[in-house]
GROMACS .gro file of C-alpha atoms in nm:
model
   68
    1ALA     CA    1   0.015   0.010   0.008
    2PRO     CA    2   0.079   0.365  -0.058
    3VAL     CA    3   0.233   0.523   0.246
    4TYR     CA    4   0.130   0.888   0.269
    5GLU     CA    5   0.204   1.120   0.605
    6GLN     CA    6   0.258   1.461   0.601
    7LEU     CA    7   0.369   1.545   1.008
    8SER     CA    8   0.667   1.262   0.897
    9GLY     CA    9   0.737   1.326   0.557
   10ALA     CA   10   0.724   0.946   0.522
   11ASP     CA   11   0.582   1.003   0.139
   12PHE     CA   12   0.649   0.614  -0.095
   13PRO     CA   13   0.433   0.485  -0.364
   14ALA     CA   14   0.316   0.119  -0.355
   15GLY     CA   15   0.522  -0.216  -0.355
   16TRP     CA   16   0.948  -0.235  -0.281
   17GLN     CA   17   1.125   0.063  -0.278
   18LYS     CA   18   1.503   0.101  -0.152
   19LEU     CA   19   1.542   0.520   0.072
   20ASN     CA   20   1.766   0.676   0.136
   21GLY     CA   21   1.910   0.809   0.468
   22THR     CA   22   1.659   1.094   0.466
   23GLN     CA   23   1.320   0.850   0.384
   24ALA     CA   24   1.446   0.530   0.582
   25LEU     CA   25   1.418   0.739   0.875
   26SER     CA   26   1.098   0.926   0.794
   27PHE     CA   27   0.964   0.622   0.773
   28VAL     CA   28   1.029   0.487   1.062
   29ARG     CA   29   0.882   0.769   1.223
   30GLN     CA   30   0.541   0.784   1.090
   31ARG     CA   31   0.297   0.627   1.282
   32HIS     CA   32  -0.034   0.900   1.405
   33ASP     CA   33  -0.173   0.704   1.050
   34LEU     CA   34  -0.043   0.371   1.157
   35PRO     CA   35  -0.360   0.113   1.231
   36ARG     CA   36  -0.129   0.067   1.589
   37GLY     CA   37   0.058   0.323   1.612
   38ASP     CA   38   0.320   0.365   1.846
   39LEU     CA   39   0.378  -0.107   1.814
   40ASP     CA   40   0.341  -0.003   1.394
   41ARG     CA   41   0.613   0.179   1.463
   42VAL     CA   42   0.796  -0.050   1.622
   43VAL     CA   43   0.734  -0.296   1.334
   44ARG     CA   44   0.887  -0.027   1.106
   45GLN     CA   45   1.192   0.011   1.314
   46GLN     CA   46   1.283  -0.358   1.295
   47ALA     CA   47   1.157  -0.418   0.888
   48VAL     CA   48   1.403  -0.162   0.843
   49MET     CA   49   1.752  -0.252   1.095
   50ALA     CA   50   1.683  -0.645   0.978
   51SER     CA   51   1.721  -0.448   0.597
   52LEU     CA   52   2.018  -0.309   0.735
   53ALA     CA   53   2.176  -0.551   0.873
   54HIS     CA   54   2.072  -0.787   0.545
   55GLU     CA   55   2.282  -0.541   0.318
   56VAL     CA   56   2.608  -0.480   0.604
   57ILE     CA   57   2.650  -0.950   0.576
   58SER     CA   58   2.555  -0.916   0.258
   59SER     CA   59   2.902  -1.104   0.035
   60LYS     CA   60   2.903  -0.783  -0.200
   61THR     CA   61   2.914  -0.565   0.059
   62LEU     CA   62   3.183  -0.833   0.310
   63SER     CA   63   3.392  -0.727  -0.049
   64SER     CA   64   3.347  -0.407  -0.098
   65PRO     CA   65   3.255  -0.187   0.188
   66ALA     CA   66   3.208   0.117   0.003
   67THR     CA   67   2.921   0.004  -0.233
   68LEU     CA   68   2.737   0.056   0.168
   0.00000   0.00000   0.00000
């Protein structure tokens, strides 16, 4: 589903996204338009951290850290 929330600045089309730092921050800060508010925000924070960890430990990043 698309994401738009003016207070956090989150504005993303539906589907997978590759976010820069500013976009990731606005995504994890959003809570006002989420059904479970802060609980859904925690889920988003966990998803972003898991994705970041996956990128950091991937073989392409380990062999060439500058790609991160």
